[in-house]
Amino acid sequence: MTEAFDPASLSQDWPRPANPRPIVTFGAGSIVGDAHFPAYRKGGFPIAGLYDPDAGKAQALADQWGIKAFASAEEAASVPGAVFDLATPPQVHADVLGLLPEGAPVLIQKPMGSDLDQASDILRICRDRKLIAAVNFQLRFAPMMLALKDAIAKSWLGEVVDFDAWLALATPWELWAFLKGLPRIEITMHSIHYLDLIRQVLGDPKGVHAKSLGHPSHEMAQTRTSAILDYGDKVRCALSINHDHKFGRRHQACEFRVCGTEGAAYLQLGVNLDYPNGEPDILEIRPKGGDEWIPVPLKGAWFPDAFIGRMGNLQRFASGEDAELVSSVEDAWNTMALVEAAYASSASPATPLAQRP
């Protein structure tokens, strides 16, 4: 008898550590109040406090959450037994990592530096200081993505041969003031999540064809990207990303289509639609042997639940409860290498058309 597909049986969360350690956060930007702190409170992780060079901003967020605002980065780094949470701009990561105690667990906000050279510097610092370091590629821990990967592992899709990421939406880039003037934005700060997840599902590609560009209506360096990842002759993987589709909700989209030889999955990444309010995440699977799409009842959303699993894995690895540190700096460097290759491709001339004789 063929096993029936039970969507409720798919794994959607990460185990919590038996003894959660206190978290010290560097940075007081919107992502901290919108995702980090809500996730840590929901997950039962104690928050020891935060530091930001903008003392007023730090104190306001600390008051909102009833925690301590540290007077200096050195004071924040001196909290005993802490796990350090770097919600800092990429160009600041290396300086903060240099302040942390040797061997400390640390979660580094993506990207792992502004470019591959900075990522390599960060990797060396983490190695030299023996830091238990992971990068906050938390999309890997979103309930819908854990369920998708469980379905793939259980062969409900067969062999994955197609991965499409399609975004057509309006992203409020003005929420992140530090992005203004940066030479790399869309791939480094946004689509890096999708590239990282694709690496986890499909492995490392042989290469990438990409074009990333801005829009005449604003000064952000890039907000639109098209990319094809080369996985040889069997697997097709494409991304179409447009953050400037500002024509109403009706035809906006933020979705993945993952197709195998025997089944398929559809996902909506709801947080990006009307960010930061968002819409529900969606996962539907047409399983092997089935003839209809089956909704998977999700137990949470990318924001904030993925941040719980991301922190949970780091703490469990540090305590010996998990054997693997997901998105360690060693693995995250490969995602940064893919990002670098995408920008190199974007800067390279396309294959020219033949000229009529």
Short mmCIF file of C-alpha atoms in Angstrom, two decimals:
data_model
loop_
_atom_site.label_atom_id
_atom_site.label_comp_id
_atom_site.label_asym_id
_atom_site.label_seq_id
_atom_site.Cartn_x
_atom_site.Cartn_y
_atom_site.Cartn_z
CA MET A 1 0.00 0.00 0.00
CA THR A 2 1.32 3.44 -0.95
CA GLU A 3 1.81 5.77 2.02
CA ALA A 4 -0.64 8.67 2.05
CA PHE A 5 0.80 12.17 2.16
CA ASP A 6 0.11 13.80 5.53
CA PRO A 7 0.98 17.52 5.39
CA ALA A 8 0.75 17.85 9.17
CA SER A 9 3.58 15.34 9.59
CA LEU A 10 6.19 17.60 7.98
CA SER A 11 8.76 19.07 10.37
CA GLN A 12 8.38 22.83 10.82
CA ASP A 13 10.41 23.88 13.84
CA TRP A 14 13.82 23.51 15.45
CA PRO A 15 14.26 22.12 18.98
CA ARG A 16 15.00 24.66 21.73
CA PRO A 17 18.18 24.44 23.82
CA ALA A 18 17.72 22.86 27.23
CA ASN A 19 19.34 25.84 28.97
CA PRO A 20 19.00 29.01 26.88
CA ARG A 21 21.87 31.46 27.24
CA PRO A 22 21.42 35.25 27.52
CA ILE A 23 21.60 37.20 24.26
CA VAL A 24 23.47 40.48 23.81
CA THR A 25 22.49 42.32 20.63
CA PHE A 26 24.65 44.84 18.79
CA GLY A 27 22.44 47.21 16.80
CA ALA A 28 19.06 48.85 17.36
CA GLY A 29 17.70 48.98 13.83
CA SER A 30 14.16 48.11 12.75
CA ILE A 31 15.01 44.43 12.21
CA VAL A 32 15.81 44.08 15.92
CA GLY A 33 12.45 45.36 17.12
CA ASP A 34 10.49 43.77 14.27
CA ALA A 35 12.05 40.30 14.27
CA HIS A 36 14.98 39.56 16.61
CA PHE A 37 13.44 40.53 19.93
CA PRO A 38 9.91 39.24 19.16
CA ALA A 39 11.46 35.91 18.18
CA TYR A 40 13.70 35.66 21.24
CA ARG A 41 10.84 36.45 23.62
CA LYS A 42 8.55 33.97 21.85
CA GLY A 43 11.28 31.32 21.90
CA GLY A 44 12.09 31.77 25.59
CA PHE A 45 15.59 33.20 25.11
CA PRO A 46 16.65 35.72 27.78
CA ILE A 47 17.77 39.09 26.36
CA ALA A 48 20.61 40.54 28.42
CA GLY A 49 20.63 43.90 26.63
CA LEU A 50 21.72 45.78 23.53
CA TYR A 51 24.27 48.29 22.33
CA ASP A 52 24.11 50.82 19.51
CA PRO A 53 26.39 53.82 18.95
CA ASP A 54 23.22 55.91 18.69
CA ALA A 55 22.56 55.99 22.44
CA GLY A 56 19.12 57.55 22.14
CA LYS A 57 17.97 54.96 19.64
CA ALA A 58 19.36 52.16 21.79
CA GLN A 59 17.70 53.45 24.95
CA ALA A 60 14.32 53.85 23.23
CA LEU A 61 14.36 50.24 22.04
CA ALA A 62 15.67 49.00 25.39
CA ASP A 63 12.84 50.81 27.20
CA GLN A 64 10.32 49.28 24.81
CA TRP A 65 11.52 45.79 25.69
CA GLY A 66 12.42 46.36 29.32
CA ILE A 67 16.08 45.52 28.91
CA LYS A 68 19.46 47.19 29.48
CA ALA A 69 21.09 49.56 26.99
CA PHE A 70 24.85 49.17 27.39
CA ALA A 71 26.95 52.31 27.48
CA SER A 72 29.70 50.93 25.23
CA ALA A 73 30.47 48.07 22.88
CA GLU A 74 33.10 46.87 25.33
CA GLU A 75 30.54 46.67 28.15
CA ALA A 76 28.18 44.70 25.92
CA ALA A 77 30.95 42.30 24.91
CA SER A 78 31.86 41.62 28.54
CA VAL A 79 28.56 39.95 29.56
CA PRO A 80 29.58 36.50 30.85
CA GLY A 81 28.16 33.41 29.18
CA ALA A 82 26.36 35.43 26.50
CA VAL A 83 25.50 34.62 22.93
CA PHE A 84 26.22 37.67 20.79
CA ASP A 85 23.75 38.80 18.14
CA LEU A 86 25.25 41.16 15.54
CA ALA A 87 22.38 43.10 13.95
CA THR A 88 24.93 45.49 12.49
CA PRO A 89 25.68 46.82 8.98
CA PRO A 90 28.04 44.51 7.07
CA GLN A 91 31.00 46.90 7.18
CA VAL A 92 30.84 46.93 11.00
CA HIS A 93 30.86 43.17 11.61
CA ALA A 94 34.63 42.72 11.72
CA ASP A 95 35.16 45.46 14.33
CA VAL A 96 32.53 43.99 16.67
CA LEU A 97 33.83 40.44 16.24
CA GLY A 98 37.25 41.64 17.36
CA LEU A 99 35.77 42.73 20.71
CA LEU A 100 34.11 39.43 21.59
CA PRO A 101 35.60 36.91 24.01
CA GLU A 102 37.55 34.10 22.41
CA GLY A 103 35.36 31.07 21.73
CA ALA A 104 32.07 32.97 22.14
CA PRO A 105 28.95 31.96 20.19
CA VAL A 106 27.93 34.69 17.76
CA LEU A 107 25.22 35.18 15.17
CA ILE A 108 26.26 37.57 12.39
CA GLN A 109 23.61 39.46 10.45
CA LYS A 110 23.70 38.78 6.73
CA PRO A 111 25.49 39.62 4.54
CA MET A 112 28.82 38.33 5.81
CA GLY A 113 30.50 41.63 4.92
CA SER A 114 29.88 43.94 2.01
CA ASP A 115 31.78 41.76 -0.47
CA LEU A 116 33.82 38.57 -0.66
CA ASP A 117 37.01 40.25 0.58
CA GLN A 118 35.22 41.37 3.76
CA ALA A 119 33.68 37.91 4.11
CA SER A 120 37.16 36.41 3.95
CA ASP A 121 38.37 38.84 6.64
CA ILE A 122 35.42 37.89 8.85
CA LEU A 123 36.14 34.20 8.30
CA ARG A 124 39.76 34.72 9.38
CA ILE A 125 38.72 36.65 12.50
CA CYS A 126 36.28 33.91 13.49
CA ARG A 127 38.91 31.23 12.95
CA ASP A 128 41.62 33.15 14.83
CA ARG A 129 39.34 33.89 17.80
CA LYS A 130 37.79 30.39 17.70
CA LEU A 131 34.32 31.93 17.61
CA ILE A 132 31.31 29.64 17.27
CA ALA A 133 30.01 31.77 14.44
CA ALA A 134 26.98 31.47 12.17
CA VAL A 135 25.42 33.90 9.71
CA ASN A 136 21.78 34.86 10.12
CA PHE A 137 20.45 33.19 6.97
CA GLN A 138 17.25 32.53 8.87
CA LEU A 139 15.11 31.75 5.81
CA ARG A 140 16.49 28.22 6.12
CA PHE A 141 14.59 27.98 9.43
CA ALA A 142 11.23 29.39 8.31
CA PRO A 143 8.47 26.85 9.06
CA MET A 144 7.50 26.63 5.38
CA MET A 145 11.12 25.99 4.35
CA LEU A 146 11.72 23.34 7.01
CA ALA A 147 8.53 21.64 5.83
CA LEU A 148 9.58 21.91 2.18
CA LYS A 149 12.97 20.36 2.89
CA ASP A 150 11.32 17.59 4.91
CA ALA A 151 8.99 16.85 2.01
CA ILE A 152 11.97 16.72 -0.36
CA ALA A 153 13.89 14.45 2.03
CA LYS A 154 10.89 12.11 2.19
CA SER A 155 10.78 11.99 -1.64
CA TRP A 156 7.33 13.55 -2.00
CA LEU A 157 8.62 15.64 -4.92
CA GLY A 158 10.95 13.07 -6.42
CA GLU A 159 14.21 14.56 -7.67
CA VAL A 160 14.11 18.37 -7.69
CA VAL A 161 14.71 19.62 -11.25
CA ASP A 162 13.18 23.13 -11.23
CA PHE A 163 13.46 26.04 -8.77
CA ASP A 164 11.80 29.36 -9.62
CA ALA A 165 11.87 32.46 -7.42
CA TRP A 166 9.52 35.21 -8.60
CA LEU A 167 9.11 38.58 -6.87
CA ALA A 168 7.14 41.55 -8.17
CA LEU A 169 6.41 43.88 -5.26
CA ALA A 170 7.10 47.26 -3.66
CA THR A 171 9.84 47.16 -1.05
CA PRO A 172 10.16 50.16 1.32
CA TRP A 173 13.94 50.55 1.09
CA GLU A 174 13.67 53.81 3.02
CA LEU A 175 13.31 51.77 6.22
CA TRP A 176 17.02 50.98 6.04
CA ALA A 177 18.77 54.34 5.91
CA PHE A 178 22.24 52.78 5.91
CA LEU A 179 21.59 51.37 2.41
CA LYS A 180 21.60 54.78 0.75
CA GLY A 181 24.77 55.23 -1.23
CA LEU A 182 25.93 51.62 -0.97
CA PRO A 183 27.23 50.20 -4.26
CA ARG A 184 25.60 46.79 -3.74
CA ILE A 185 22.05 46.41 -2.52
CA GLU A 186 19.56 44.00 -4.07
CA ILE A 187 21.54 40.76 -4.26
CA THR A 188 23.73 41.46 -1.21
CA MET A 189 20.94 42.59 1.09
CA HIS A 190 17.87 40.72 -0.17
CA SER A 191 18.18 37.99 -2.79
CA ILE A 192 21.13 36.60 -0.84
CA HIS A 193 18.46 34.85 1.27
CA TYR A 194 17.16 33.01 -1.79
CA LEU A 195 20.61 32.17 -3.11
CA ASP A 196 21.53 30.76 0.30
CA LEU A 197 18.36 28.65 0.53
CA ILE A 198 18.85 27.38 -3.03
CA ARG A 199 22.38 26.31 -2.08
CA GLN A 200 20.97 24.31 0.82
CA VAL A 201 18.33 22.61 -1.38
CA LEU A 202 20.31 22.09 -4.60
CA GLY A 203 23.94 22.42 -3.53
CA ASP A 204 26.50 24.78 -5.02
CA PRO A 205 25.95 25.71 -8.68
CA LYS A 206 28.68 25.59 -11.29
CA GLY A 207 28.20 29.28 -11.93
CA VAL A 208 25.67 32.06 -12.41
CA HIS A 209 24.38 34.37 -15.13
CA ALA A 210 22.97 37.56 -13.60
CA LYS A 211 21.97 41.15 -14.24
CA SER A 212 21.15 43.49 -11.34
CA LEU A 213 20.12 47.11 -11.82
CA GLY A 214 18.35 50.07 -10.27
CA HIS A 215 15.25 51.98 -11.35
CA PRO A 216 14.78 55.52 -12.77
CA SER A 217 12.41 56.45 -9.93
CA HIS A 218 15.03 56.35 -7.14
CA GLU A 219 18.76 56.37 -6.36
CA MET A 220 19.18 52.89 -4.84
CA ALA A 221 22.02 51.07 -6.60
CA GLN A 222 20.04 47.95 -7.50
CA THR A 223 16.46 46.89 -6.84
CA ARG A 224 15.85 44.52 -9.78
CA THR A 225 17.67 41.28 -10.56
CA SER A 226 17.41 38.43 -13.03
CA ALA A 227 19.62 35.40 -12.48
CA ILE A 228 20.10 31.86 -13.75
CA LEU A 229 22.09 29.40 -11.64
CA ASP A 230 23.93 26.75 -13.64
CA TYR A 231 23.35 23.24 -12.32
CA GLY A 232 24.17 21.46 -15.55
CA ASP A 233 21.77 19.83 -17.98
CA LYS A 234 19.15 18.45 -15.56
CA VAL A 235 18.25 21.21 -13.08
CA ARG A 236 16.85 24.64 -14.05
CA CYS A 237 17.05 27.42 -11.45
CA ALA A 238 15.97 31.00 -12.12
CA LEU A 239 15.23 34.15 -10.12
CA SER A 240 13.19 37.13 -11.31
CA ILE A 241 13.25 39.90 -8.70
CA ASN A 242 11.51 43.29 -9.06
CA HIS A 243 11.17 45.49 -5.98
CA ASP A 244 9.68 48.36 -8.00
CA HIS A 245 6.30 46.85 -8.93
CA LYS A 246 4.36 49.72 -7.33
CA PHE A 247 1.05 49.32 -9.11
CA GLY A 248 -1.16 47.91 -6.37
CA ARG A 249 -1.39 44.54 -4.70
CA ARG A 250 -3.42 42.71 -7.35
CA HIS A 251 -0.53 41.48 -9.53
CA GLN A 252 2.25 41.60 -6.99
CA ALA A 253 3.92 38.32 -6.03
CA CYS A 254 6.57 36.84 -3.78
CA GLU A 255 6.70 33.13 -4.44
CA PHE A 256 8.77 30.04 -5.13
CA ARG A 257 7.84 27.12 -7.38
CA VAL A 258 9.87 24.00 -6.69
CA CYS A 259 9.23 21.12 -9.06
CA GLY A 260 10.49 17.57 -8.91
CA THR A 261 10.20 14.58 -11.20
CA GLU A 262 7.14 13.32 -9.28
CA GLY A 263 5.68 16.25 -7.34
CA ALA A 264 5.86 20.00 -6.81
CA ALA A 265 5.61 22.73 -4.19
CA TYR A 266 4.32 26.30 -4.23
CA LEU A 267 5.37 28.81 -1.55
CA GLN A 268 4.36 32.39 -0.80
CA LEU A 269 6.82 34.41 1.28
CA GLY A 270 4.22 36.65 2.87
CA VAL A 271 6.39 38.99 4.91
CA ASN A 272 7.67 40.75 1.79
CA LEU A 273 4.16 41.66 0.68
CA ASP A 274 3.25 44.92 2.45
CA TYR A 275 6.45 44.77 4.55
CA PRO A 276 6.72 44.92 7.54
CA ASN A 277 3.04 44.06 8.10
CA GLY A 278 3.19 41.17 5.69
CA GLU A 279 0.71 38.54 4.63
CA PRO A 280 0.49 34.86 5.59
CA ASP A 281 3.13 32.44 4.35
CA ILE A 282 1.74 29.67 2.15
CA LEU A 283 3.02 26.19 1.34
CA GLU A 284 1.09 23.86 -0.95
CA ILE A 285 2.38 20.51 -2.19
CA ARG A 286 1.23 18.27 -4.99
CA PRO A 287 2.86 15.08 -3.73
CA LYS A 288 4.10 12.04 -5.58
CA GLY A 289 1.13 9.89 -6.53
CA GLY A 290 -1.37 12.70 -5.85
CA ASP A 291 -3.65 14.49 -8.27
CA GLU A 292 -4.34 17.72 -6.36
CA TRP A 293 -2.56 20.47 -4.45
CA ILE A 294 -2.61 20.00 -0.68
CA PRO A 295 -2.17 22.98 1.68
CA VAL A 296 0.33 22.48 4.49
CA PRO A 297 -0.98 24.00 7.75
CA LEU A 298 1.91 26.21 8.88
CA LYS A 299 2.76 26.61 12.56
CA GLY A 300 4.44 29.97 12.15
CA ALA A 301 5.91 32.44 9.67
CA TRP A 302 9.31 33.49 8.37
CA PHE A 303 9.11 36.59 10.62
CA PRO A 304 9.63 36.03 13.51
CA ASP A 305 9.64 32.22 13.83
CA ALA A 306 12.66 31.55 11.62
CA PHE A 307 14.75 33.68 13.97
CA ILE A 308 13.83 31.35 16.83
CA GLY A 309 15.16 28.32 14.99
CA ARG A 310 18.26 30.18 13.83
CA MET A 311 19.18 31.18 17.39
CA GLY A 312 18.13 27.77 18.71
CA ASN A 313 20.53 25.92 16.42
CA LEU A 314 23.44 28.20 17.38
CA GLN A 315 22.80 27.76 21.09
CA ARG A 316 22.25 24.00 20.77
CA PHE A 317 25.48 23.62 18.78
CA ALA A 318 27.39 25.63 21.38
CA SER A 319 26.06 23.36 24.14
CA GLY A 320 26.66 20.13 22.20
CA GLU A 321 22.96 19.40 21.61
CA ASP A 322 23.21 19.83 17.82
CA ALA A 323 25.89 18.14 15.74
CA GLU A 324 25.73 20.69 12.90
CA LEU A 325 25.96 24.47 12.96
CA VAL A 326 23.71 25.49 10.08
CA SER A 327 25.02 28.43 8.02
CA SER A 328 28.35 28.47 9.84
CA VAL A 329 30.76 31.13 8.61
CA GLU A 330 32.56 28.38 6.71
CA ASP A 331 29.39 27.54 4.73
CA ALA A 332 28.15 31.15 4.54
CA TRP A 333 31.38 32.13 2.79
CA ASN A 334 30.20 29.98 -0.14
CA THR A 335 26.94 31.96 -0.31
CA MET A 336 29.02 35.14 -0.40
CA ALA A 337 31.09 33.62 -3.23
CA LEU A 338 27.86 33.05 -5.18
CA VAL A 339 26.82 36.67 -4.53
CA GLU A 340 30.23 37.86 -5.75
CA ALA A 341 29.91 35.75 -8.89
CA ALA A 342 26.46 37.22 -9.56
CA TYR A 343 27.80 40.77 -9.38
CA ALA A 344 30.76 39.84 -11.58
CA SER A 345 28.33 38.41 -14.12
CA SER A 346 26.15 41.52 -13.94
CA ALA A 347 29.18 43.70 -14.67
CA SER A 348 30.23 41.56 -17.63
CA PRO A 349 28.99 42.23 -21.16
CA ALA A 350 26.29 39.96 -22.49
CA THR A 351 26.83 37.75 -25.53
CA PRO A 352 26.39 40.13 -28.46
CA LEU A 353 23.99 39.44 -31.30
CA ALA A 354 25.40 38.52 -34.66
CA GLN A 355 25.43 41.33 -37.19
CA ARG A 356 23.54 40.93 -40.43
CA PRO A 357 25.96 40.40 -43.31
#
